[in-house]
């Protein structure tokens, strides 16, 4: 009996540090932040509770609204763009092409690089005076325009392009793995049926890639919500507030504007958006697992 | 038009490995032809070549009087049923059946009629709105057949369609496929490694080994008159008994000699030739009573009762033989046994393995 | 069909290059250009002199190879008032990344092992909370962590930033190892217990040697992740320990007169060099890591 108890004690001890991390850092810090968001803290935490005042202030802040709408524009274009480009690249590589490995390596390498690097490269490419635009115009293509980043209206699309460059490869890898897992006899059946290849991808393959598609879409969306470094490097939020994003808004109010209450309220809002996006996926997979367990 | 499918001098190779070479095969209209062989014998390669799913290196393939060697699978007038069924998992049964027709641009009422007819024939009508995952193995198999059926073609290709099913279902569907063939009267080419399927379904069986057709004949001929040692050993369970020896010409006819035993080949149906030979006889072609031909005096080693019949394994001259008896046997291991070979049903193979 | 009356098809179908095939390769090649041109531009720009750059021919090869921008980027470029190049940042990144990777992978492996084989009470709850925590934006944790670290005297220190990376690295590494150990047959674990081996002995002598592939994948994922981090380094590392990414951004944003694009690009390449090297030399492992990590979504 004594030995048994000793055995069951070591595993619990082994995961104790992680338990502490979860409770103190994850839960503790979250509760603290939540608490702060209901106070009128400025530079230092304050004990004066103001209810939802900070949230009201937040929703009244044009900068926050702009940051959220930028994030929505960026998020939709980035996630959809990555999915479409990634799927097309995967389908193309799936067609028994030569140099498949070389192509795959080239499509994915940007994913290995930091957002700062990505941002700086594209900032340089989109430099209106010395970058691609000037080069093309110098070559005689006078109307060529590629100075998205200096325009208040288009700068966010510049950020999207940089994001697509970095993120599409991830989708490509995941989709290609999914495609290679599909029964080859389906391809043969489709050939006997006379289904053109593009139609097979759209009507037969794509519907079967639901799970990896959902996984990679969640992954990309999480990345969108956390978007910070990319914007800092490529535009630093400008011009004006053209590429302001919530994560940057929070950082500014936290460390530069000494607006602790507002920053924490914004952080909680960001967290809520994650919950809203992830919860349905989680719930669906939970239900699916339950149903599976029920059937078995 | 004499043939439904005709293969002329077919050669298929993957890189340097030649899988099929100089293969010729004519399949008659409305014939049920089974390609039988163990894995790697080239039977699936041949089927895929007929379907147009494999590239051929040489030769011609004709279907219904048309040279389809270069034609796309969809233009060959074939329907195919796959081993894994290859149903499109995210489509309902109805969509699975209709998809190929819709892509081909058939008017929708034509599509609906054909789907309804196929579903009716295969008893799939109540299942039309289900997804493949919600079907049993046998139902999926029927949908796969239905997908070939709606194409309304003359030639059906089956690639080991029953090998993913359990034994009981396999027996049931085997009967259904046979009935389907009788009702439709299509030409069917059926690949399998299961000799029971081959024997029960086929009008003719083509037994393949190393990319070569060893014998092409109706099942009973394959069983009773195997063309060579390979066919003789491949078909039948337990397999045919063999005795190696030599044929000796005598005044009266021919004798067979093995070790210090020698007996006359009187009653053998073929034309023996002097020289080394192998005598083959099936377990049920040995008799305990009314022995007229050669006699084997052995010792019982193992008795396997199977219900309807019993297989008795016995040793004779340090070799193992099997004997099939109807019902139960009274033998116990160690007992002495005396059996005679029914030479009229035996086979004799020459030095090169072909039947004499 | 009419043609078959004239020519009798026989043998291999003549291979014709179809329009679809051409379109496919055209698509792949233009995609490859989209992905490689930025890297190419980065490299050629870093090898040019400023007069060449001012000529605004961004795609042109340099007139002659000029590595002076690299030298400046490495040892002389200014970040704020300090002009010591990106060298210090490189060293800081190494000092931050190595211990963070080792510690987080070790803890993740222990967690995964304990959770999949020993199933301590509450283990599933902890794992669930850990996975949920991985989804929370860092901004939610930042202020409390800053205050907590300040109280412990770890704020703006090397130890502090290493701890932060370990804390936030745990979910991914634990997930990788848990999913890996689940695939190892439990009989193996039971057999070693019957042989009398205890918690640590089974871990060190049986499970760890079996999980070398996962160790490599996890270490690589963590390495690139931590090396590429910007936010945590910016907040927690402190002036003396700023990682390369933060240093790079500071260098690029420091202008004294003209912007030195060649130096900026050289510094950018230097920052990307380590993860790129990992990626190009072990692409397959890298892909495995992404696939394994993405499953959590």
mmCIF file of C-alpha atoms in Angstrom, chain B residues 32-301:
data_model
loop_
_atom_site.group_PDB
_atom_site.id
_atom_site.type_symbol
_atom_site.label_atom_id
_atom_site.label_comp_id
_atom_site.label_asym_id
_atom_site.label_seq_id
_atom_site.Cartn_x
_atom_site.Cartn_y
_atom_site.Cartn_z
ATOM 1 C CA UNK B 32 -18.674 -12.832 -66.787
ATOM 2 C CA UNK B 33 -14.902 -13.081 -66.825
ATOM 3 C CA UNK B 34 -12.906 -13.373 -63.624
ATOM 4 C CA UNK B 35 -9.233 -12.454 -63.443
ATOM 5 C CA UNK B 36 -7.835 -14.620 -60.676
ATOM 6 C CA UNK B 37 -4.404 -14.617 -59.101
ATOM 7 C CA UNK B 38 -2.446 -13.786 -56.004
ATOM 8 C CA UNK B 39 -1.367 -10.213 -55.332
ATOM 9 C CA UNK B 40 1.229 -8.869 -57.711
ATOM 10 C CA UNK B 41 0.232 -11.170 -60.565
ATOM 11 C CA UNK B 42 -0.845 -8.238 -62.744
ATOM 12 C CA UNK B 43 -4.614 -8.788 -62.629
ATOM 13 C CA UNK B 44 -5.387 -5.323 -61.231
ATOM 14 C CA UNK B 45 -2.922 -3.765 -63.636
ATOM 15 C CA UNK B 46 -4.767 -5.418 -66.498
ATOM 16 C CA UNK B 47 -8.131 -4.194 -65.204
ATOM 17 C CA UNK B 48 -6.832 -0.653 -64.774
ATOM 18 C CA UNK B 49 -5.395 -0.756 -68.273
ATOM 19 C CA UNK B 50 -8.821 -1.720 -69.620
ATOM 20 C CA UNK B 51 -10.340 1.129 -67.624
ATOM 21 C CA UNK B 52 -7.739 3.568 -68.902
ATOM 22 C CA UNK B 53 -6.435 4.305 -65.418
ATOM 23 C CA UNK B 54 -2.995 2.932 -66.268
ATOM 24 C CA UNK B 55 -0.824 3.983 -69.143
ATOM 25 C CA UNK B 56 -0.003 1.151 -71.504
ATOM 26 C CA UNK B 57 3.393 0.814 -73.161
ATOM 27 C CA UNK B 58 2.329 -1.218 -76.149
ATOM 28 C CA UNK B 59 -0.626 -3.000 -77.671
ATOM 29 C CA UNK B 60 -4.265 -2.166 -78.201
ATOM 30 C CA UNK B 61 -7.446 -2.285 -76.192
ATOM 31 C CA UNK B 62 -10.803 -2.589 -77.955
ATOM 32 C CA UNK B 63 -14.148 -2.183 -76.255
ATOM 33 C CA UNK B 64 -17.401 -2.790 -78.132
ATOM 34 C CA UNK B 65 -15.639 -2.614 -81.462
ATOM 35 C CA UNK B 66 -13.839 0.653 -80.785
ATOM 36 C CA UNK B 67 -10.127 1.070 -80.296
ATOM 37 C CA UNK B 68 -9.964 2.843 -76.941
ATOM 38 C CA UNK B 69 -6.230 2.528 -76.316
ATOM 39 C CA UNK B 70 -5.852 6.291 -76.092
ATOM 40 C CA UNK B 71 -9.354 7.153 -74.913
ATOM 41 C CA UNK B 72 -10.100 8.740 -71.562
ATOM 42 C CA UNK B 73 -11.723 6.399 -69.002
ATOM 43 C CA UNK B 74 -15.043 8.233 -69.251
ATOM 44 C CA UNK B 75 -15.161 7.745 -73.033
ATOM 45 C CA UNK B 76 -14.571 3.990 -72.955
ATOM 46 C CA UNK B 77 -18.110 2.923 -72.164
ATOM 47 C CA UNK B 78 -17.187 1.294 -68.862
ATOM 48 C CA UNK B 79 -18.368 1.448 -65.284
ATOM 49 C CA UNK B 80 -16.082 0.485 -62.444
ATOM 50 C CA UNK B 81 -16.504 -0.713 -58.873
ATOM 51 C CA UNK B 82 -13.525 -0.232 -56.570
ATOM 52 C CA UNK B 83 -12.181 -2.220 -53.679
ATOM 53 C CA UNK B 84 -12.538 0.675 -51.217
ATOM 54 C CA UNK B 85 -15.838 1.612 -52.939
ATOM 55 C CA UNK B 86 -14.381 5.124 -53.455
ATOM 56 C CA UNK B 87 -17.709 6.758 -52.630
ATOM 57 C CA UNK B 88 -17.526 10.526 -52.296
ATOM 58 C CA UNK B 89 -17.889 10.804 -48.509
ATOM 59 C CA UNK B 90 -19.491 14.234 -48.265
ATOM 60 C CA UNK B 91 -22.218 13.522 -50.803
ATOM 61 C CA UNK B 92 -25.447 11.663 -50.213
ATOM 62 C CA UNK B 93 -26.098 8.390 -51.989
ATOM 63 C CA UNK B 94 -28.260 10.242 -54.495
ATOM 64 C CA UNK B 95 -25.508 12.760 -55.259
ATOM 65 C CA UNK B 96 -22.932 10.015 -55.465
ATOM 66 C CA UNK B 97 -24.994 8.294 -58.121
ATOM 67 C CA UNK B 98 -25.868 11.478 -59.984
ATOM 68 C CA UNK B 99 -22.573 13.352 -59.851
ATOM 69 C CA UNK B 100 -20.935 11.855 -62.927
ATOM 70 C CA UNK B 101 -24.100 12.271 -64.991
ATOM 71 C CA UNK B 102 -24.547 15.884 -63.906
ATOM 72 C CA UNK B 103 -20.951 16.722 -64.770
ATOM 73 C CA UNK B 104 -21.478 15.078 -68.146
ATOM 74 C CA UNK B 105 -24.303 17.564 -68.663
ATOM 75 C CA UNK B 106 -27.263 15.183 -68.820
ATOM 76 C CA UNK B 107 -30.696 16.811 -68.435
ATOM 77 C CA UNK B 108 -31.850 16.578 -64.846
ATOM 78 C CA UNK B 109 -34.959 14.460 -65.441
ATOM 79 C CA UNK B 110 -32.804 11.943 -67.289
ATOM 80 C CA UNK B 111 -30.416 11.929 -64.332
ATOM 81 C CA UNK B 112 -33.301 11.411 -61.929
ATOM 82 C CA UNK B 113 -34.779 8.533 -63.919
ATOM 83 C CA UNK B 114 -31.484 6.735 -64.123
ATOM 84 C CA UNK B 115 -30.737 7.217 -60.428
ATOM 85 C CA UNK B 116 -34.217 6.023 -59.493
ATOM 86 C CA UNK B 117 -33.896 2.962 -61.706
ATOM 87 C CA UNK B 118 -30.498 2.004 -60.318
ATOM 88 C CA UNK B 119 -31.632 2.638 -56.746
ATOM 89 C CA UNK B 120 -34.687 0.479 -57.295
ATOM 90 C CA UNK B 121 -32.656 -2.330 -58.759
ATOM 91 C CA UNK B 122 -30.168 -2.330 -55.896
ATOM 92 C CA UNK B 123 -32.746 -1.705 -53.137
ATOM 93 C CA UNK B 124 -31.147 1.646 -52.345
ATOM 94 C CA UNK B 125 -34.275 3.798 -52.633
ATOM 95 C CA UNK B 126 -34.776 4.256 -48.856
ATOM 96 C CA UNK B 127 -31.095 5.136 -48.453
ATOM 97 C CA UNK B 128 -30.841 7.802 -51.142
ATOM 98 C CA UNK B 129 -30.501 10.727 -48.747
ATOM 99 C CA UNK B 130 -27.924 9.159 -46.483
ATOM 100 C CA UNK B 131 -24.205 9.819 -46.490
ATOM 101 C CA UNK B 132 -21.806 6.913 -47.094
ATOM 102 C CA UNK B 133 -20.684 7.001 -43.454
ATOM 103 C CA UNK B 134 -24.236 6.152 -42.413
ATOM 104 C CA UNK B 135 -24.316 2.968 -44.498
ATOM 105 C CA UNK B 136 -23.196 -0.564 -43.728
ATOM 106 C CA UNK B 137 -20.399 -2.172 -45.719
ATOM 107 C CA UNK B 138 -22.819 -4.073 -47.903
ATOM 108 C CA UNK B 139 -24.913 -0.980 -48.605
ATOM 109 C CA UNK B 140 -21.825 0.999 -49.564
ATOM 110 C CA UNK B 141 -20.872 -1.775 -51.911
ATOM 111 C CA UNK B 142 -24.285 -1.563 -53.558
ATOM 112 C CA UNK B 143 -23.945 2.196 -53.968
ATOM 113 C CA UNK B 144 -20.594 1.622 -55.647
ATOM 114 C CA UNK B 145 -22.259 -0.797 -58.033
ATOM 115 C CA UNK B 146 -25.057 1.710 -58.541
ATOM 116 C CA UNK B 147 -22.578 4.350 -59.602
ATOM 117 C CA UNK B 148 -21.425 2.031 -62.363
ATOM 118 C CA UNK B 149 -25.027 1.114 -63.190
ATOM 119 C CA UNK B 150 -26.271 4.660 -63.862
ATOM 120 C CA UNK B 151 -23.671 5.096 -66.542
ATOM 121 C CA UNK B 152 -25.671 2.601 -68.625
ATOM 122 C CA UNK B 153 -22.607 1.092 -70.213
ATOM 123 C CA UNK B 154 -21.984 -2.341 -71.625
ATOM 124 C CA UNK B 155 -18.894 -3.288 -69.676
ATOM 125 C CA UNK B 156 -18.548 -3.392 -65.885
ATOM 126 C CA UNK B 157 -15.186 -3.651 -64.184
ATOM 127 C CA UNK B 158 -14.921 -4.919 -60.607
ATOM 128 C CA UNK B 159 -11.673 -4.544 -58.672
ATOM 129 C CA UNK B 160 -11.825 -6.918 -55.695
ATOM 130 C CA UNK B 161 -15.190 -5.482 -54.690
ATOM 131 C CA UNK B 162 -15.888 -7.880 -51.839
ATOM 132 C CA UNK B 163 -12.524 -8.081 -50.130
ATOM 133 C CA UNK B 164 -13.361 -5.439 -47.510
ATOM 134 C CA UNK B 165 -16.427 -7.290 -46.258
ATOM 135 C CA UNK B 166 -16.820 -9.976 -43.640
ATOM 136 C CA UNK B 167 -17.341 -13.569 -44.743
ATOM 137 C CA UNK B 168 -21.104 -13.704 -44.333
ATOM 138 C CA UNK B 169 -21.758 -10.483 -46.237
ATOM 139 C CA UNK B 170 -19.331 -11.545 -48.894
ATOM 140 C CA UNK B 171 -21.386 -14.652 -49.587
ATOM 141 C CA UNK B 172 -24.618 -12.662 -49.776
ATOM 142 C CA UNK B 173 -23.253 -10.022 -52.124
ATOM 143 C CA UNK B 174 -21.637 -12.618 -54.297
ATOM 144 C CA UNK B 175 -25.058 -14.031 -54.982
ATOM 145 C CA UNK B 176 -26.426 -10.537 -55.614
ATOM 146 C CA UNK B 177 -23.721 -9.756 -58.124
ATOM 147 C CA UNK B 178 -24.420 -12.995 -59.934
ATOM 148 C CA UNK B 179 -28.114 -12.174 -60.032
ATOM 149 C CA UNK B 180 -27.348 -8.672 -61.265
ATOM 150 C CA UNK B 181 -25.335 -10.128 -64.100
ATOM 151 C CA UNK B 182 -28.172 -12.455 -65.037
ATOM 152 C CA UNK B 183 -30.670 -9.571 -64.994
ATOM 153 C CA UNK B 184 -28.554 -7.010 -66.837
ATOM 154 C CA UNK B 185 -26.707 -9.247 -69.229
ATOM 155 C CA UNK B 186 -23.685 -6.921 -69.263
ATOM 156 C CA UNK B 187 -20.148 -7.917 -69.865
ATOM 157 C CA UNK B 188 -18.402 -8.057 -66.513
ATOM 158 C CA UNK B 189 -14.706 -8.266 -65.781
ATOM 159 C CA UNK B 190 -14.035 -9.116 -62.183
ATOM 160 C CA UNK B 191 -10.685 -9.156 -60.399
ATOM 161 C CA UNK B 192 -10.265 -11.249 -57.276
ATOM 162 C CA UNK B 193 -7.771 -13.337 -55.376
ATOM 163 C CA UNK B 194 -10.553 -15.456 -53.871
ATOM 164 C CA UNK B 195 -11.000 -18.721 -55.750
ATOM 165 C CA UNK B 196 -14.468 -19.322 -54.343
ATOM 166 C CA UNK B 197 -15.657 -16.030 -55.847
ATOM 167 C CA UNK B 198 -13.996 -16.940 -59.098
ATOM 168 C CA UNK B 199 -15.491 -20.432 -59.242
ATOM 169 C CA UNK B 200 -19.012 -19.336 -58.332
ATOM 170 C CA UNK B 201 -19.290 -16.182 -60.436
ATOM 171 C CA UNK B 202 -17.360 -16.792 -63.595
ATOM 172 C CA UNK B 203 -18.406 -17.926 -67.011
ATOM 173 C CA UNK B 204 -14.702 -18.144 -67.661
ATOM 174 C CA UNK B 205 -11.734 -17.688 -65.358
ATOM 175 C CA UNK B 206 -8.380 -16.292 -66.423
ATOM 176 C CA UNK B 207 -5.763 -17.422 -63.936
ATOM 177 C CA UNK B 208 -2.762 -15.108 -63.929
ATOM 178 C CA UNK B 209 0.751 -15.441 -62.644
ATOM 179 C CA UNK B 210 3.670 -13.070 -63.193
ATOM 180 C CA UNK B 211 1.651 -11.105 -65.732
ATOM 181 C CA UNK B 212 0.861 -14.136 -67.875
ATOM 182 C CA UNK B 213 -2.520 -15.797 -68.248
ATOM 183 C CA UNK B 214 -1.939 -19.420 -67.260
ATOM 184 C CA UNK B 215 -5.305 -20.767 -68.295
ATOM 185 C CA UNK B 216 -8.498 -19.257 -69.632
ATOM 186 C CA UNK B 217 -11.414 -21.646 -69.277
ATOM 187 C CA UNK B 218 -14.761 -22.234 -67.591
ATOM 188 C CA UNK B 219 -14.532 -22.964 -63.841
ATOM 189 C CA UNK B 220 -15.152 -26.699 -64.094
ATOM 190 C CA UNK B 221 -12.487 -27.134 -66.723
ATOM 191 C CA UNK B 222 -10.045 -25.107 -64.604
ATOM 192 C CA UNK B 223 -10.826 -27.361 -61.670
ATOM 193 C CA UNK B 224 -10.858 -30.703 -63.392
ATOM 194 C CA UNK B 225 -8.445 -30.168 -66.211
ATOM 195 C CA UNK B 226 -5.840 -27.655 -64.968
ATOM 196 C CA UNK B 227 -3.530 -26.670 -67.778
ATOM 197 C CA UNK B 228 -0.400 -26.726 -65.674
ATOM 198 C CA UNK B 229 1.034 -27.371 -62.227
ATOM 199 C CA UNK B 230 0.495 -23.759 -61.096
ATOM 200 C CA UNK B 231 -3.214 -23.783 -61.911
ATOM 201 C CA UNK B 232 -3.582 -27.226 -60.365
ATOM 202 C CA UNK B 233 -1.987 -26.096 -57.124
ATOM 203 C CA UNK B 234 -3.693 -22.702 -57.013
ATOM 204 C CA UNK B 235 -7.276 -23.894 -57.326
ATOM 205 C CA UNK B 236 -8.859 -26.109 -54.705
ATOM 206 C CA UNK B 237 -8.633 -26.286 -50.924
ATOM 207 C CA UNK B 238 -6.996 -28.375 -49.636
ATOM 208 C CA UNK B 239 -4.887 -28.216 -52.753
ATOM 209 C CA UNK B 240 -4.207 -31.018 -55.142
ATOM 210 C CA UNK B 241 -1.920 -33.871 -54.045
ATOM 211 C CA UNK B 242 1.205 -34.372 -56.114
ATOM 212 C CA UNK B 243 3.528 -37.310 -56.548
ATOM 213 C CA UNK B 244 6.752 -36.806 -58.456
ATOM 214 C CA UNK B 245 8.118 -39.639 -60.544
ATOM 215 C CA UNK B 246 8.523 -40.654 -64.146
ATOM 216 C CA UNK B 247 6.405 -42.114 -66.914
ATOM 217 C CA UNK B 248 7.654 -45.327 -68.480
ATOM 218 C CA UNK B 249 6.358 -46.793 -71.717
ATOM 219 C CA UNK B 250 5.358 -50.443 -71.558
ATOM 220 C CA UNK B 251 3.843 -52.897 -74.051
ATOM 221 C CA UNK B 252 0.400 -52.352 -72.613
ATOM 222 C CA UNK B 253 0.616 -48.592 -72.406
ATOM 223 C CA UNK B 254 2.254 -46.361 -69.750
ATOM 224 C CA UNK B 255 3.406 -46.904 -66.172
ATOM 225 C CA UNK B 256 4.141 -44.326 -63.493
ATOM 226 C CA UNK B 257 7.096 -44.979 -61.249
ATOM 227 C CA UNK B 258 7.969 -43.226 -58.017
ATOM 228 C CA UNK B 259 10.599 -44.545 -55.634
ATOM 229 C CA UNK B 260 10.122 -48.319 -55.546
ATOM 230 C CA UNK B 261 6.430 -48.108 -56.430
ATOM 231 C CA UNK B 262 5.209 -48.580 -59.943
ATOM 232 C CA UNK B 263 1.681 -48.694 -61.293
ATOM 233 C CA UNK B 264 -0.108 -48.596 -64.609
ATOM 234 C CA UNK B 265 -1.643 -45.383 -65.953
ATOM 235 C CA UNK B 266 -4.571 -47.243 -67.475
ATOM 236 C CA UNK B 267 -7.693 -45.104 -67.340
ATOM 237 C CA UNK B 268 -5.869 -41.748 -67.526
ATOM 238 C CA UNK B 269 -7.688 -39.466 -69.959
ATOM 239 C CA UNK B 270 -4.671 -37.696 -71.452
ATOM 240 C CA UNK B 271 -1.695 -38.674 -73.540
ATOM 241 C CA UNK B 272 1.276 -39.515 -71.310
ATOM 242 C CA UNK B 273 4.800 -39.041 -72.621
ATOM 243 C CA UNK B 274 7.844 -40.870 -71.352
ATOM 244 C CA UNK B 275 10.075 -38.964 -68.975
ATOM 245 C CA UNK B 276 9.939 -37.179 -65.607
ATOM 246 C CA UNK B 277 6.381 -36.306 -64.605
ATOM 247 C CA UNK B 278 4.143 -35.288 -61.706
ATOM 248 C CA UNK B 279 0.905 -37.040 -60.935
ATOM 249 C CA UNK B 280 -1.780 -34.854 -59.368
ATOM 250 C CA UNK B 281 -5.082 -35.870 -57.810
ATOM 251 C CA UNK B 282 -7.591 -33.956 -55.732
ATOM 252 C CA UNK B 283 -8.449 -35.010 -52.146
ATOM 253 C CA UNK B 284 -11.929 -36.078 -53.176
ATOM 254 C CA UNK B 285 -10.596 -38.211 -56.002
ATOM 255 C CA UNK B 286 -9.179 -40.782 -53.613
ATOM 256 C CA UNK B 287 -11.413 -43.641 -52.611
ATOM 257 C CA UNK B 288 -11.472 -46.045 -49.693
ATOM 258 C CA UNK B 289 -13.690 -48.700 -51.259
ATOM 259 C CA UNK B 290 -13.854 -50.284 -54.663
ATOM 260 C CA UNK B 291 -10.251 -49.488 -55.386
ATOM 261 C CA UNK B 292 -9.385 -50.196 -58.988
ATOM 262 C CA UNK B 293 -6.329 -48.090 -59.766
ATOM 263 C CA UNK B 294 -3.077 -47.489 -57.890
ATOM 264 C CA UNK B 295 -3.090 -47.994 -54.148
ATOM 265 C CA UNK B 296 -1.474 -45.945 -51.366
ATOM 266 C CA UNK B 297 -0.909 -47.562 -47.948
ATOM 267 C CA UNK B 298 -0.238 -44.834 -45.402
ATOM 268 C CA UNK B 299 -0.634 -43.698 -41.804
ATOM 269 C CA UNK B 300 -3.193 -41.145 -40.660
ATOM 270 C CA UNK B 301 -1.516 -37.968 -39.289
#
